[in-house]
PDB file of C-alpha atoms in Angstrom:
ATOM      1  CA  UNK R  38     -11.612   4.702  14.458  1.00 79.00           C
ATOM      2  CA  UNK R  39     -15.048   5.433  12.837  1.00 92.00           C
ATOM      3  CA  UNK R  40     -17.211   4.572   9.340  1.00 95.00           C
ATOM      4  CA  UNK R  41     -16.009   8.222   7.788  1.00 95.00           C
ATOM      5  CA  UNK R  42     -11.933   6.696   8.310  1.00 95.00           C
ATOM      6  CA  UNK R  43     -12.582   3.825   7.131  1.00 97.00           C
ATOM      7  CA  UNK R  44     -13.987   4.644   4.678  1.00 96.00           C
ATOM      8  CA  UNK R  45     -11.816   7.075   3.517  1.00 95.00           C
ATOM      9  CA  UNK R  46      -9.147   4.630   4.007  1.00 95.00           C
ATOM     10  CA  UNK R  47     -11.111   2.329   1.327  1.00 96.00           C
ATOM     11  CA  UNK R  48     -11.674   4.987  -1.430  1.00 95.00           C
ATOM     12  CA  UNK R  49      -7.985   4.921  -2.208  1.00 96.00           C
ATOM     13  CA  UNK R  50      -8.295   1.907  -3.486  1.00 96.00           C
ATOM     14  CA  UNK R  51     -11.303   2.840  -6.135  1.00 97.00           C
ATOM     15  CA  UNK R  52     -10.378   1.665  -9.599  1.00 97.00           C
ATOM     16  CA  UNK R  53     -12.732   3.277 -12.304  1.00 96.00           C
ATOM     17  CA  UNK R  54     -12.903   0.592 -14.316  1.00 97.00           C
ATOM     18  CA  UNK R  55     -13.316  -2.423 -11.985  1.00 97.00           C
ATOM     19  CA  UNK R  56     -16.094  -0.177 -10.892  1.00 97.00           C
ATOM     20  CA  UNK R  57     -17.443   0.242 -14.134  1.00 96.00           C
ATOM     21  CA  UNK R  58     -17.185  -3.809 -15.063  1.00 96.00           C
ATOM     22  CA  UNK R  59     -19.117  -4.018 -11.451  1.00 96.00           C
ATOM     23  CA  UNK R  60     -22.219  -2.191 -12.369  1.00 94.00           C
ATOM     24  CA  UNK R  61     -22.770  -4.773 -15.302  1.00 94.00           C
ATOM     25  CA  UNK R  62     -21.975  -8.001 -13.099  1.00 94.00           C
ATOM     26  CA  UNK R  63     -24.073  -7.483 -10.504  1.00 94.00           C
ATOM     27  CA  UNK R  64     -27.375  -5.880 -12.286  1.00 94.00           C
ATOM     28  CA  UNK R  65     -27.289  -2.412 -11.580  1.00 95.00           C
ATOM     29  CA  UNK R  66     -29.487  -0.980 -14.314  1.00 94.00           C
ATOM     30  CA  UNK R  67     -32.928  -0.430 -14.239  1.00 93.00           C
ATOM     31  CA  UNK R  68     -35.539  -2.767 -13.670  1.00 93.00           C
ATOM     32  CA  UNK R  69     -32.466  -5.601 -12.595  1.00 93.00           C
ATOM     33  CA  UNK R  70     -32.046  -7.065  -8.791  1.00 94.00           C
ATOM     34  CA  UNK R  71     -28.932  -4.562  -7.916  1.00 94.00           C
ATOM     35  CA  UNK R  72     -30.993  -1.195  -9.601  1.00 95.00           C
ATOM     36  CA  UNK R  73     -28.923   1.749  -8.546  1.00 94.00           C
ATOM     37  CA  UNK R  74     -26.062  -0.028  -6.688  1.00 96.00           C
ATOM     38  CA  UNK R  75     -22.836   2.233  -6.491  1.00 97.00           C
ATOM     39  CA  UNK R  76     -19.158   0.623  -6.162  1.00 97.00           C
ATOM     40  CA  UNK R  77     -15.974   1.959  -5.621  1.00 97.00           C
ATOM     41  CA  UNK R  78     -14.007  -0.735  -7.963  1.00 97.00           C
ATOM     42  CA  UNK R  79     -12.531  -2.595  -5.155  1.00 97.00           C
ATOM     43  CA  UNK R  80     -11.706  -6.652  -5.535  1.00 97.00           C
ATOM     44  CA  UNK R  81     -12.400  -8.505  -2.353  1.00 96.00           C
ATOM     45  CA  UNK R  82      -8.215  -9.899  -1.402  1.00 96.00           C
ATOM     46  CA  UNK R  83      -8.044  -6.115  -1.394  1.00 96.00           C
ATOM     47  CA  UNK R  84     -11.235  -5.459   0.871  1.00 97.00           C
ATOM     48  CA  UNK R  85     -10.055  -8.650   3.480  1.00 96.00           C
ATOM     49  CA  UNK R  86      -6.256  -7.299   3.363  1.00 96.00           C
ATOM     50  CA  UNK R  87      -8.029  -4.899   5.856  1.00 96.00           C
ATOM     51  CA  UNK R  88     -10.120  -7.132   8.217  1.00 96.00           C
ATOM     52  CA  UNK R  89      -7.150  -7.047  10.814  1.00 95.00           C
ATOM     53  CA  UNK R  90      -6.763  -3.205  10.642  1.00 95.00           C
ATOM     54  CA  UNK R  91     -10.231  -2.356  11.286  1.00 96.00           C
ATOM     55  CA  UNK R  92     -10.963  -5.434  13.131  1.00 94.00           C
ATOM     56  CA  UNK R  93     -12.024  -3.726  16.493  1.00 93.00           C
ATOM     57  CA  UNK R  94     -13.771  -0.862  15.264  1.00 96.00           C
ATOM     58  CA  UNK R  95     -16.788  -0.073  17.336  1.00 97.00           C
ATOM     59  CA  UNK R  96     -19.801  -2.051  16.099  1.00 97.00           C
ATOM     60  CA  UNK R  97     -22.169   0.766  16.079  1.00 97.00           C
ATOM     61  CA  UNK R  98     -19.480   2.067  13.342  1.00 98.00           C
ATOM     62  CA  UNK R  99     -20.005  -1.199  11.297  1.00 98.00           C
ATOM     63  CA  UNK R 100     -23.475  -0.989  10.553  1.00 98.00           C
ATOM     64  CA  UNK R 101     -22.802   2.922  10.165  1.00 98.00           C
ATOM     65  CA  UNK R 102     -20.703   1.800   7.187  1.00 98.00           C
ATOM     66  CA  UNK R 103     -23.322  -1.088   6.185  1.00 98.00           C
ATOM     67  CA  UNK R 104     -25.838   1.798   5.560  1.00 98.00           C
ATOM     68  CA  UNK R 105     -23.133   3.109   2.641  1.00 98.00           C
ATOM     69  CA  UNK R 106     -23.965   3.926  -0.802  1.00 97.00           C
ATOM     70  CA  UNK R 107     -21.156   2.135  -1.951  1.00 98.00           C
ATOM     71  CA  UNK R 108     -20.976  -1.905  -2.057  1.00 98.00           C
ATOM     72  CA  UNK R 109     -17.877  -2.278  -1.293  1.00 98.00           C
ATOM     73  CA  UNK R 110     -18.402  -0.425   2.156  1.00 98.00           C
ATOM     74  CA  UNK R 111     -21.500  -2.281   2.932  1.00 98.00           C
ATOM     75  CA  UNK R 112     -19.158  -5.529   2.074  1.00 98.00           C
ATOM     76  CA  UNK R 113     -16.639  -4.854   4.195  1.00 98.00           C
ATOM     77  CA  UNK R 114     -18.950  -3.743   6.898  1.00 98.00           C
ATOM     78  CA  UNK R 115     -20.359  -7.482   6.689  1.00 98.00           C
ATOM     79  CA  UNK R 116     -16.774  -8.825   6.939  1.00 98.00           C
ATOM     80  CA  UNK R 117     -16.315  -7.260   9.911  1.00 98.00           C
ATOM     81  CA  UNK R 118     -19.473  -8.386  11.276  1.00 98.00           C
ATOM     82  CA  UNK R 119     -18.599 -11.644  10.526  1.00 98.00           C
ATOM     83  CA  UNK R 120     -14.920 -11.672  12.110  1.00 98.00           C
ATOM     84  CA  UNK R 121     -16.249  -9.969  15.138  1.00 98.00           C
ATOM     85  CA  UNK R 122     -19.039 -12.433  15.307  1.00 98.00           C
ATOM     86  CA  UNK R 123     -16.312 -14.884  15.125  1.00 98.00           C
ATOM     87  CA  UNK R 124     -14.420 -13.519  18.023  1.00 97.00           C
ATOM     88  CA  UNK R 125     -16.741 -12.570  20.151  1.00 96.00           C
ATOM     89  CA  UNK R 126     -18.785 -13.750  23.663  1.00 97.00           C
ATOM     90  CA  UNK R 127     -22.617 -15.017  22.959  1.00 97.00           C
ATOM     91  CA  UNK R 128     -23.503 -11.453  23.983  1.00 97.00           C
ATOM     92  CA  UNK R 129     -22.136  -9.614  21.252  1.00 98.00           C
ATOM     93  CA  UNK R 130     -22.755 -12.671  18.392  1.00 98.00           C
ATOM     94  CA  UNK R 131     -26.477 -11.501  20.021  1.00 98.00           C
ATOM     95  CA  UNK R 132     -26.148  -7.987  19.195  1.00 98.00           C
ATOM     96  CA  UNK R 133     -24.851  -8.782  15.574  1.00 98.00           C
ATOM     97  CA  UNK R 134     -27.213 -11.561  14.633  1.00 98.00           C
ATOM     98  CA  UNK R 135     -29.582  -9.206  15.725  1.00 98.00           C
ATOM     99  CA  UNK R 136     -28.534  -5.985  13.906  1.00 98.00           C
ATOM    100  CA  UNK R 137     -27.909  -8.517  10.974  1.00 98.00           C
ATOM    101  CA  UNK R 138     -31.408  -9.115  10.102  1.00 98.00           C
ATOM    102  CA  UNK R 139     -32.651  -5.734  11.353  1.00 98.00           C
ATOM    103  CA  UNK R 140     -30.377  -4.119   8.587  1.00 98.00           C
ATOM    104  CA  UNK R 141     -31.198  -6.735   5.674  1.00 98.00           C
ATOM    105  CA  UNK R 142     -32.491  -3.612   3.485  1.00 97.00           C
ATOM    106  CA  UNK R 143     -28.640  -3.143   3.041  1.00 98.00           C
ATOM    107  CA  UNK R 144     -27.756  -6.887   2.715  1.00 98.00           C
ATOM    108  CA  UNK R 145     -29.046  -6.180  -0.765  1.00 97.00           C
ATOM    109  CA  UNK R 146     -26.758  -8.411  -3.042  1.00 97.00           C
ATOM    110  CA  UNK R 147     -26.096 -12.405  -3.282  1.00 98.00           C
ATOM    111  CA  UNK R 148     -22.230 -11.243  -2.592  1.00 98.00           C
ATOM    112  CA  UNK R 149     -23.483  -9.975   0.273  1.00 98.00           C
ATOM    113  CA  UNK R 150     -25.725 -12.221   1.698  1.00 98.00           C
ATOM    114  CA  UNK R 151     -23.557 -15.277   0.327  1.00 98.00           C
ATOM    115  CA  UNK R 152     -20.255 -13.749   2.649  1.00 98.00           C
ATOM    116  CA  UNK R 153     -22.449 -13.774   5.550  1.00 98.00           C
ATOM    117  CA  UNK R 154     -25.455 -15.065   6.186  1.00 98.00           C
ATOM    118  CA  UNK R 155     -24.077 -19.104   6.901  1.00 98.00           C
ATOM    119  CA  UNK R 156     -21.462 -17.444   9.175  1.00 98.00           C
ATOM    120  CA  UNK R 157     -23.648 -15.410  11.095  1.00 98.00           C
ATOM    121  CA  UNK R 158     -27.276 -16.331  11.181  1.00 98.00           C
ATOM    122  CA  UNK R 159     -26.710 -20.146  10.301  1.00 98.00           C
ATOM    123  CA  UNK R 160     -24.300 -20.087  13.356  1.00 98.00           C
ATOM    124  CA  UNK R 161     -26.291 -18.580  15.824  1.00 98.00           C
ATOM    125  CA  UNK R 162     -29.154 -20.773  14.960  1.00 98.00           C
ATOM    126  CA  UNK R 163     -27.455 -23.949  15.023  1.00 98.00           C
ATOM    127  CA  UNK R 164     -28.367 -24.681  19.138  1.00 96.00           C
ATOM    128  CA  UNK R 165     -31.678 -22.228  18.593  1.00 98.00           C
ATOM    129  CA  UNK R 166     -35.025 -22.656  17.124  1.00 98.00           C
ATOM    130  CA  UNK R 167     -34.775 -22.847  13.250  1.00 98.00           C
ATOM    131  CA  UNK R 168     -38.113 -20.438  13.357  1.00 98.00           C
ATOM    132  CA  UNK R 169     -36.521 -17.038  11.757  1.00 98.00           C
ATOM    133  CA  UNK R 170     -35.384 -19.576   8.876  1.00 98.00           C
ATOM    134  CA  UNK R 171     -38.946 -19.685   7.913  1.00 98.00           C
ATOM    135  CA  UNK R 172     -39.576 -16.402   8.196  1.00 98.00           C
ATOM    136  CA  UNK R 173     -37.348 -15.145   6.000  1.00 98.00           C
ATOM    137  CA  UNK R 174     -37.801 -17.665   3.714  1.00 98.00           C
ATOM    138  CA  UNK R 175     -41.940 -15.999   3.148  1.00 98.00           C
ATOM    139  CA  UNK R 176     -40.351 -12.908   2.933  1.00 98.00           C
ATOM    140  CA  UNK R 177     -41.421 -10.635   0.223  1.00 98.00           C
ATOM    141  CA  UNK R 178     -37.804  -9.236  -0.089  1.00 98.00           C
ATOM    142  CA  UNK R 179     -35.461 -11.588  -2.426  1.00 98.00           C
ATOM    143  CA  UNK R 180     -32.321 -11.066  -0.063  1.00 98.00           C
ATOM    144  CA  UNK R 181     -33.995 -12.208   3.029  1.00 98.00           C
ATOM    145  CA  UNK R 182     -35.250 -15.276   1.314  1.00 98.00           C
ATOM    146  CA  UNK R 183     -31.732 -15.498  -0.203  1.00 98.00           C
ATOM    147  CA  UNK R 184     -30.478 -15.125   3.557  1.00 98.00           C
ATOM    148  CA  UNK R 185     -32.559 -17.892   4.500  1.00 98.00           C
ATOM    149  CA  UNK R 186     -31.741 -20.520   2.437  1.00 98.00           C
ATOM    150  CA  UNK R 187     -28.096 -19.403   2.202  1.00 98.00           C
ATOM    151  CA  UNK R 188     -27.647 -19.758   6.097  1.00 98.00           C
ATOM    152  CA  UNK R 189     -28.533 -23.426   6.119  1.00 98.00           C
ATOM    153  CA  UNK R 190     -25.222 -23.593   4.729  1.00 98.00           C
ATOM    154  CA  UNK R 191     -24.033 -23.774   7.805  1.00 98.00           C
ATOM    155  CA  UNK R 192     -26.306 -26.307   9.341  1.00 98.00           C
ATOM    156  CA  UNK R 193     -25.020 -28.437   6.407  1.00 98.00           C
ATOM    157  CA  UNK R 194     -21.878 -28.473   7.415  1.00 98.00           C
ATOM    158  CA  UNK R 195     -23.034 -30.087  10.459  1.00 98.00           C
ATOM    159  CA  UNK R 196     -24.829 -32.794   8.075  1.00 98.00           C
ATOM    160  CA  UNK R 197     -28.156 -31.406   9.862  1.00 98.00           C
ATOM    161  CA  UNK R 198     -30.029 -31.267   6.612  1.00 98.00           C
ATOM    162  CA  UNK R 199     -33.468 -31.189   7.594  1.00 98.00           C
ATOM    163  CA  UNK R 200     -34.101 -27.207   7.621  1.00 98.00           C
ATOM    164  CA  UNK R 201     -31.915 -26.775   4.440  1.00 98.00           C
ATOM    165  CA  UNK R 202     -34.383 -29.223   2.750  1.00 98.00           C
ATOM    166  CA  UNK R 203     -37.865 -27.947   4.065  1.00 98.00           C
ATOM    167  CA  UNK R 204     -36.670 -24.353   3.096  1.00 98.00           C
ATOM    168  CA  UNK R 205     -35.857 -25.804  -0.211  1.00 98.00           C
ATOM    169  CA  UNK R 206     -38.929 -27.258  -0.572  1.00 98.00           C
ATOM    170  CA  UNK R 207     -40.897 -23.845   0.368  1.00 98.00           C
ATOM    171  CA  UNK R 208     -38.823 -22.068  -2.320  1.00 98.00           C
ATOM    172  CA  UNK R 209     -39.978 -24.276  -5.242  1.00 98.00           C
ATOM    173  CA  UNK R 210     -42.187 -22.053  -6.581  1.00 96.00           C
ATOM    174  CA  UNK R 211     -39.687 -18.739  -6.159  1.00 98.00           C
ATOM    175  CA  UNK R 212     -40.281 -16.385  -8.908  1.00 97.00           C
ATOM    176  CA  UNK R 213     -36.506 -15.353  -8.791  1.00 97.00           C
ATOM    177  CA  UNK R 214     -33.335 -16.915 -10.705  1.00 97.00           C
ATOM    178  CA  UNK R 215     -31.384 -16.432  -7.641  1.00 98.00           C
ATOM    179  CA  UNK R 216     -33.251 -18.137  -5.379  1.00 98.00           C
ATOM    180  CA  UNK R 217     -33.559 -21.462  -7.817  1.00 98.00           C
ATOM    181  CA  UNK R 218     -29.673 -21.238  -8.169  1.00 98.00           C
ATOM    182  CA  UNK R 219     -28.818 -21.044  -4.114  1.00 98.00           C
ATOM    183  CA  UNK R 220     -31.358 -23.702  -3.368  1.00 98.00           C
ATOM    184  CA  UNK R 221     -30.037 -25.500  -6.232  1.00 98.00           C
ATOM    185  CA  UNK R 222     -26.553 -24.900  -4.273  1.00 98.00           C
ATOM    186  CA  UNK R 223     -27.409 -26.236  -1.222  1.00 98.00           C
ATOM    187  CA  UNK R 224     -28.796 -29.430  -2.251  1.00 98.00           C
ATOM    188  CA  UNK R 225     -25.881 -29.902  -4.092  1.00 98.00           C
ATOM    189  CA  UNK R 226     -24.010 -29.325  -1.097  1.00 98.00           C
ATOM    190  CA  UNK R 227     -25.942 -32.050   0.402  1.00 98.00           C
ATOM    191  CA  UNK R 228     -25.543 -34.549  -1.779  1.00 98.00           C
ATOM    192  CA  UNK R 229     -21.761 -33.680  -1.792  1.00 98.00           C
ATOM    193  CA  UNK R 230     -21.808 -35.154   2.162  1.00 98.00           C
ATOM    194  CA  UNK R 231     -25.219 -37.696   1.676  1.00 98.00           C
ATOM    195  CA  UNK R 232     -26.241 -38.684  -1.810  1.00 97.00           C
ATOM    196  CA  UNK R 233     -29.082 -40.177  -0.811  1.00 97.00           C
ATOM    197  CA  UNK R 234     -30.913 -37.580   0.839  1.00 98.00           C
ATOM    198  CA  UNK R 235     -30.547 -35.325  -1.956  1.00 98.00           C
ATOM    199  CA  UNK R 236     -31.632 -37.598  -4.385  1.00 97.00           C
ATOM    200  CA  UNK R 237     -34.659 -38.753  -2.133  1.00 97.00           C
ATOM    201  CA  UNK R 238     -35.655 -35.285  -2.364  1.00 98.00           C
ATOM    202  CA  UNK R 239     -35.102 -34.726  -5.889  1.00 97.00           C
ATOM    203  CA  UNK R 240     -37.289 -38.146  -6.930  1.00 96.00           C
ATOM    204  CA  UNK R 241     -40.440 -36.263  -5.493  1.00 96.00           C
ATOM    205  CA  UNK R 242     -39.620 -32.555  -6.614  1.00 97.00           C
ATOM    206  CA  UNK R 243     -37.783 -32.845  -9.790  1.00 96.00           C
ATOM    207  CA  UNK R 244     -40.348 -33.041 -11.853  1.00 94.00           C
ATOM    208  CA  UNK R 245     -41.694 -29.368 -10.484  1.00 95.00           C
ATOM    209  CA  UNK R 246     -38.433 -27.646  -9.878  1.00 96.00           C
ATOM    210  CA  UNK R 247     -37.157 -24.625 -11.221  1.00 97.00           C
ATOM    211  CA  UNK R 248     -34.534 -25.497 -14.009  1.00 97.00           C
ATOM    212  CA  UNK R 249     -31.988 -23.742 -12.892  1.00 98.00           C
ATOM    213  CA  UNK R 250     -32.641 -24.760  -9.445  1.00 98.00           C
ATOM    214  CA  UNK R 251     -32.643 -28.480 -10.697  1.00 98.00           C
ATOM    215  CA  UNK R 252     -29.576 -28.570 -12.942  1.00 98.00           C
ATOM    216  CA  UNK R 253     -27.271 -26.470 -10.002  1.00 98.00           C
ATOM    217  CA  UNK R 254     -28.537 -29.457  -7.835  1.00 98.00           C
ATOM    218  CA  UNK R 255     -27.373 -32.106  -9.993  1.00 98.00           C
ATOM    219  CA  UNK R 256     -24.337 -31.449 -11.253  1.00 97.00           C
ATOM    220  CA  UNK R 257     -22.380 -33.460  -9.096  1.00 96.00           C
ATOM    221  CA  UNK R 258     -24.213 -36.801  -9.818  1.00 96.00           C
ATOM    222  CA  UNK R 259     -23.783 -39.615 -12.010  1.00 95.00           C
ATOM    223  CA  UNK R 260     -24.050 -38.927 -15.543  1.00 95.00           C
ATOM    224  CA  UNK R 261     -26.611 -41.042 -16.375  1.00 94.00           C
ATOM    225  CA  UNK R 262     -28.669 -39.424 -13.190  1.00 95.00           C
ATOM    226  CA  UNK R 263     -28.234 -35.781 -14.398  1.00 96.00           C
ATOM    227  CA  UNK R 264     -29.472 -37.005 -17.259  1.00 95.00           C
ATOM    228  CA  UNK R 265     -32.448 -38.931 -15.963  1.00 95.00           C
ATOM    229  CA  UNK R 266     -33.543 -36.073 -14.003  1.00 96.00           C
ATOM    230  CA  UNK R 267     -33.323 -33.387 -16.917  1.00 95.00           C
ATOM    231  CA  UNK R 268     -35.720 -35.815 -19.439  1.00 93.00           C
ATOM    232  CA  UNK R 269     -37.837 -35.939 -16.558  1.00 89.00           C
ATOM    233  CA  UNK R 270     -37.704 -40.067 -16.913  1.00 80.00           C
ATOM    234  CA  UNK R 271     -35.686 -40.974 -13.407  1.00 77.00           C
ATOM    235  CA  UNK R 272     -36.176 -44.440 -12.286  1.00 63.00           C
ATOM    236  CA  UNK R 273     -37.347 -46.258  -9.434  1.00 55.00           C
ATOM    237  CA  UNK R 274     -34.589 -44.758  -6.594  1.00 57.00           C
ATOM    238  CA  UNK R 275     -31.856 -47.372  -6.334  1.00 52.00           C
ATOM    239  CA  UNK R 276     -30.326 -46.351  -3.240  1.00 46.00           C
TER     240      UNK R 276
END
């Protein structure tokens, strides 16, 4: 089995007009974050019905099919990547962590990033040095500052917030409405499992936070929090 069956395989499931309702949800026309993106019109219970199938194609074959034109393919090439990661011995989570972030040009949409980046690069960095976190997180390239902040998501799982917060705090300044709304995300996710971590770190930031970054983080609190934090008049912590 190779990228040109599998693919082939996929393209009978194309549906015109999904496709067409695609190319308006995720930004495809000019000057917006997916400019030029191609799909197929495939909805994702359709794309994982064939995880198992395809499951041990080659993995040279994967990132053939991550290289696609088409979303959908470059999708289900990360679901594979992810199930085989999964699966497989430390060598070959190696090999795909590595390939991951070498191929990041393709990871090129927060679908794709969000399906993957936790569940590979968060995972294989949860006994390693945090470093490539940072990295990607001064990247020039939205996705892999998306993929940075995106894999902590793992780590927060763990309740080992203390990457997912510093990477946070070196995104406050992001130019890009994604960004503010996945950092916004994961301290929301922290506060889900330790409110008063998040909340510590909201008392100093809040004041210089993105909005959209702020209100995605709060919208799990208290009312009368949410609203202290919006007006910008949040009292002395009380936790």
């Amino acid at each position: 089995m190779n990228a040109r069956a599998i693919s082939k395989q996929l393209r009978t499931l194309a549906d015109a007009e999904i496709a067409c309702h695609s190319q308006g949800f995720f930004k495809t026309g000019k000057g917006e974050y997916g400019e030029g993106d191609r799909f197929l019109g495939i909805r994702v219970p359709e794309l994982r019905r064939y995880i198992r199938q395809f499951r041990d194609v080659a993995l040279d074959e994967v990132l053939r099919l991550l290289a696609s034109d088409y979303h959908e393919e470059r999708l289900f090439a990360l679901l594979l990547l992810v199930d085989q990661f999964k699966r497989g011995p430390d060598p070959q989570r190696r090999w795909i962590y590595q390939h991951y972030l070498a191929n990041t040009h393709h990871i090129n949409n927060w679908d794709l990033v969000d399906c993957s980046a936790d569940k590979i690069v968060g995972v294989w960095l949860q006994q390693r040095s945090r470093k490539p976190l940072y990295r990607l997180a001064r990247s020039t390239s939205l996705w892999e500052r998306r993929i940075a902040i995106m894999a902590t998501f793992h780590l927060i799982r763990q309740h080992d917030f203390e990457d997912a917060l510093a990477i946070c705090e070196l995104l406050l300044n992001d130019e890009e409405d994604l960004i503010h709304k996945a950092a916004g995300w994961m301290l929301r996710e922290i506060g889900k499992r330790d409110t008063a971590v998040e909340m510590a770190f909201l008392d100093v930031h809040y004041a210089v936070m993105p909005r959209t970054m702020l209100r995605y983080a709060i919208e799990r609190l208290p009312e009368a929090d949410r609203r202290a934090y919006l007006i910008g008049k949040r009292a002395s912590p009380d936790y």
